[in-house]
Short mmCIF file of C-alpha atoms in Angstrom, two decimals:
data_model
loop_
_atom_site.label_atom_id
_atom_site.label_comp_id
_atom_site.label_asym_id
_atom_site.label_seq_id
_atom_site.Cartn_x
_atom_site.Cartn_y
_atom_site.Cartn_z
CA MET D 1 35.29 4.46 29.93
CA THR D 2 37.42 6.99 28.13
CA GLU D 3 40.49 8.85 29.25
CA ALA D 4 38.89 11.91 30.72
CA THR D 5 35.91 10.17 32.31
CA ALA D 6 37.46 6.84 33.18
CA ILE D 7 37.11 7.07 36.95
CA GLU D 8 34.61 9.88 37.24
CA GLU D 9 30.87 9.80 37.82
CA ILE D 10 28.82 11.75 35.28
CA PRO D 11 25.13 12.60 35.85
CA LYS D 12 22.92 10.69 33.43
CA GLU D 13 21.52 13.80 31.79
CA HIS D 14 25.03 14.99 30.90
CA ARG D 15 26.68 11.72 29.89
CA GLY D 16 26.14 12.29 26.17
CA LEU D 17 27.71 15.74 26.33
CA SER D 18 30.54 14.46 28.51
CA PHE D 19 31.34 11.70 26.03
CA ALA D 20 31.29 14.20 23.16
CA LEU D 21 33.66 16.53 25.03
CA ASP D 22 35.98 13.63 25.77
CA PHE D 23 35.91 11.91 22.38
CA GLY D 24 35.42 15.00 20.19
CA PRO D 25 38.98 16.44 20.33
CA LEU D 26 40.47 13.04 19.46
CA LEU D 27 38.04 12.65 16.56
CA ILE D 28 38.99 16.12 15.30
CA PHE D 29 42.65 15.11 15.50
CA PHE D 30 41.88 12.04 13.41
CA LEU D 31 39.84 13.93 10.80
CA VAL D 32 42.38 16.72 10.37
CA TYR D 33 45.21 14.20 10.12
CA LYS D 34 43.32 12.20 7.50
CA PHE D 35 41.70 14.92 5.42
CA GLY D 36 42.96 18.37 6.43
CA ALA D 37 46.67 18.20 5.64
CA PRO D 38 48.72 17.92 2.43
CA GLU D 39 48.85 14.43 0.97
CA GLY D 40 52.11 12.53 0.98
CA SER D 41 53.45 14.22 4.09
CA PRO D 42 52.52 12.20 7.21
CA ILE D 43 54.67 14.32 9.53
CA THR D 44 53.00 17.52 8.36
CA ALA D 45 49.58 15.85 8.66
CA ALA D 46 50.41 14.83 12.24
CA ILE D 47 51.44 18.41 13.07
CA TYR D 48 48.21 19.78 11.59
CA GLY D 49 46.23 17.23 13.58
CA THR D 50 48.13 18.08 16.75
CA VAL D 51 47.38 21.79 16.43
CA ALA D 52 43.68 20.97 15.88
CA PHE D 53 43.80 18.60 18.88
CA MET D 54 45.19 21.33 21.14
CA ILE D 55 42.59 23.87 20.04
CA ALA D 56 39.78 21.32 20.38
CA ILE D 57 40.68 20.36 23.96
CA VAL D 58 40.67 24.03 25.01
CA ILE D 59 37.23 24.48 23.41
CA ALA D 60 36.04 21.29 25.15
CA MET D 61 37.16 22.70 28.51
CA ILE D 62 35.29 25.95 27.89
CA ILE D 63 32.11 24.09 26.94
CA SER D 64 32.47 21.81 29.97
CA LYS D 65 32.71 24.82 32.28
CA TRP D 66 29.79 26.50 30.53
CA LYS D 67 27.41 23.54 30.25
CA LEU D 68 28.46 21.30 33.15
CA GLY D 69 29.57 24.03 35.53
CA LYS D 70 33.02 22.52 36.03
CA ILE D 71 36.12 21.11 34.39
CA SER D 72 36.79 17.66 35.81
CA PRO D 73 40.23 16.75 37.21
CA MET D 74 40.51 14.09 34.52
CA MET D 75 39.88 16.63 31.76
CA TRP D 76 42.43 18.96 33.33
CA MET D 77 44.98 16.15 33.37
CA SER D 78 44.23 15.20 29.78
CA ALA D 79 44.37 18.83 28.61
CA ILE D 80 47.71 19.50 30.31
CA LEU D 81 49.24 16.44 28.67
CA ILE D 82 47.72 17.22 25.26
CA LEU D 83 48.99 20.79 25.33
CA GLY D 84 52.39 19.81 26.74
CA PHE D 85 53.06 16.87 24.46
CA GLY D 86 51.42 18.69 21.57
CA ALA D 87 53.88 21.56 21.98
CA LEU D 88 56.77 19.08 22.00
CA THR D 89 55.35 17.40 18.89
CA ILE D 90 55.27 20.71 17.04
CA TYR D 91 58.65 21.94 18.30
CA PHE D 92 60.55 18.74 17.50
CA ASN D 93 58.42 17.92 14.44
CA ASP D 94 57.96 14.41 15.87
CA PRO D 95 54.46 12.89 16.38
CA ARG D 96 55.79 10.27 18.81
CA PHE D 97 55.39 12.74 21.67
CA ILE D 98 51.60 12.82 21.30
CA GLN D 99 51.57 9.02 21.04
CA HIS D 100 53.04 8.62 24.53
CA LYS D 101 50.37 10.79 26.17
CA PRO D 102 47.85 7.92 26.63
CA THR D 103 50.53 5.82 28.32
CA ILE D 104 50.99 8.48 31.00
CA ILE D 105 47.24 8.81 31.54
CA TYR D 106 46.67 5.04 31.75
CA THR D 107 49.61 4.64 34.11
CA GLY D 108 48.35 7.49 36.28
CA PHE D 109 44.93 5.85 36.61
CA ALA D 110 46.54 2.50 37.44
CA VAL D 111 48.77 4.07 40.11
CA ILE D 112 45.75 5.78 41.72
CA LEU D 113 43.74 2.56 41.82
CA PHE D 114 46.56 0.26 42.96
CA GLY D 115 47.68 2.83 45.53
CA GLY D 116 44.20 2.79 47.03
CA LEU D 117 44.11 -1.01 47.06
CA LEU D 118 47.42 -1.15 48.96
CA ARG D 119 45.71 0.95 51.65
CA GLY D 120 42.62 -1.24 51.55
CA LYS D 121 40.55 1.44 49.83
CA ALA D 122 38.57 1.27 46.60
CA MET D 123 39.29 4.62 44.98
CA LEU D 124 36.42 4.18 42.55
CA LYS D 125 33.86 4.10 45.36
CA SER D 126 34.10 7.78 46.26
CA LEU D 127 33.72 8.74 42.60
CA LEU D 128 31.16 6.25 41.31
CA GLN D 129 29.09 5.29 44.34
CA ALA D 130 25.84 6.77 43.00
CA ALA D 131 26.35 5.00 39.66
CA PHE D 132 26.75 1.56 41.31
CA GLU D 133 24.27 1.78 44.16
CA GLY D 134 24.14 -1.35 46.32
CA LEU D 135 27.60 -2.60 45.38
CA SER D 136 29.36 -4.20 48.37
CA ASP D 137 32.80 -3.18 49.62
CA GLU D 138 34.23 -6.39 48.17
CA GLY D 139 32.67 -5.53 44.82
CA TRP D 140 34.24 -2.07 44.89
CA LEU D 141 37.65 -3.55 45.63
CA LYS D 142 37.33 -6.03 42.77
CA LEU D 143 36.13 -3.32 40.40
CA SER D 144 39.10 -1.12 41.32
CA LEU D 145 41.48 -4.05 40.84
CA ASN D 146 39.97 -4.94 37.46
CA TRP D 147 40.23 -1.39 36.14
CA GLY D 148 43.71 -0.98 37.58
CA ILE D 149 44.85 -4.06 35.65
CA PHE D 150 43.03 -2.82 32.55
CA PHE D 151 44.71 0.58 32.61
CA LEU D 152 48.13 -0.96 33.23
CA ALA D 153 47.60 -3.33 30.30
CA MET D 154 46.47 -0.45 28.10
CA ALA D 155 49.62 1.50 28.96
CA VAL D 156 51.79 -1.46 27.91
CA ILE D 157 49.73 -2.05 24.75
CA ASN D 158 49.97 1.61 23.77
CA GLU D 159 53.76 1.53 24.02
CA LEU D 160 53.88 -1.66 21.97
CA MET D 161 51.68 -0.05 19.30
CA VAL D 162 53.90 3.04 19.21
CA ALA D 163 56.98 0.85 18.78
CA THR D 164 55.57 -1.47 16.11
CA MET D 165 52.93 0.46 14.14
CA SER D 166 52.86 3.41 11.80
CA PHE D 167 51.34 6.62 13.14
CA ASP D 168 48.37 6.10 10.83
CA TRP D 169 47.58 2.66 12.23
CA TRP D 170 48.18 3.79 15.82
CA LEU D 171 45.78 6.71 15.45
CA THR D 172 43.08 4.59 13.81
CA ILE D 173 43.18 2.05 16.64
CA LYS D 174 43.31 4.82 19.24
CA VAL D 175 40.21 6.54 17.85
CA TRP D 176 38.04 3.49 17.09
CA GLY D 177 39.53 0.49 18.88
CA VAL D 178 40.28 1.82 22.35
CA PRO D 179 36.74 3.15 23.07
CA ALA D 180 35.26 -0.15 21.85
CA VAL D 181 37.62 -2.23 24.02
CA SER D 182 36.91 0.00 27.04
CA PHE D 183 33.16 -0.40 26.56
CA LEU D 184 33.42 -4.17 26.23
CA PHE D 185 35.57 -4.36 29.34
CA ALA D 186 33.03 -2.30 31.30
CA MET D 187 30.25 -4.64 30.14
CA ALA D 188 32.33 -7.68 31.10
CA ASN D 189 32.41 -6.43 34.69
CA ILE D 190 28.62 -6.37 35.03
CA PRO D 191 28.21 -10.05 36.11
CA MET D 192 30.73 -9.49 38.89
CA LEU D 193 28.97 -6.28 39.94
CA VAL D 194 25.59 -8.03 40.05
CA LYS D 195 27.09 -10.84 42.13
CA HIS D 196 28.23 -8.26 44.68
CA GLY D 197 24.98 -6.37 45.06
CA PHE D 198 24.65 -4.07 42.06
CA ALA D 199 21.13 -4.07 40.59
CA VAL D 200 21.03 -3.43 36.85
CA GLU D 201 17.26 -3.20 36.49
CA GLU D 202 15.64 0.23 36.34
CA LYS D 203 13.72 1.49 39.33
CA PRO D 204 9.93 1.53 38.84
CA ARG D 205 8.52 4.91 37.96
CA PRO D 206 5.87 6.59 40.12
CA GLU D 207 2.27 5.97 39.06
CA ASP D 208 1.73 9.61 38.13
CA GLN D 209 4.60 9.45 35.63
CA ASP D 210 3.15 6.27 34.12
CA ALA D 211 -0.19 7.98 33.72
CA ALA D 212 1.42 10.94 32.02
#
């Protein structure tokens, strides 16, 4: 799960495009920061990357509307923060503003999930029900709790990384480490999901499709 699609169901035929739209702007930020700015000037490189990041997220929104027919609430939230914190980064010439954006997103997800749990509701169920068909109400509550804890932990970890790492190291971990950790965490939840009714095996195809 990535920032823009973390608690949102994506149709299978569009998941590749959705991942590209979510991950692409961050990758462009990384590439411009690494290779598209003058050497020996990390602040200038961060500003160049930020400008590219802001342009890329706008393009991603346009493509999402064109190809998927909508711009998801999560992408809207991410775009608003990228553009807002990106503007602050450029104005104050300080890349720390863009570094705090993930903390706000992770915290927002955690608040949504924990808020639902306090009311006895699994907020993930209304968004991901088709993706986890057969999952019991108890399973949905546990899944929401697990991801709520994960997002809260990621918010804390991001702030610790900002405080203790160089921008270069922070960005490298953000681009390559966070998606990997999110994927592994999602996989780690599968045994619990299966225990509570989720079937991971594929449904059998109709005989006419097999024949084709």
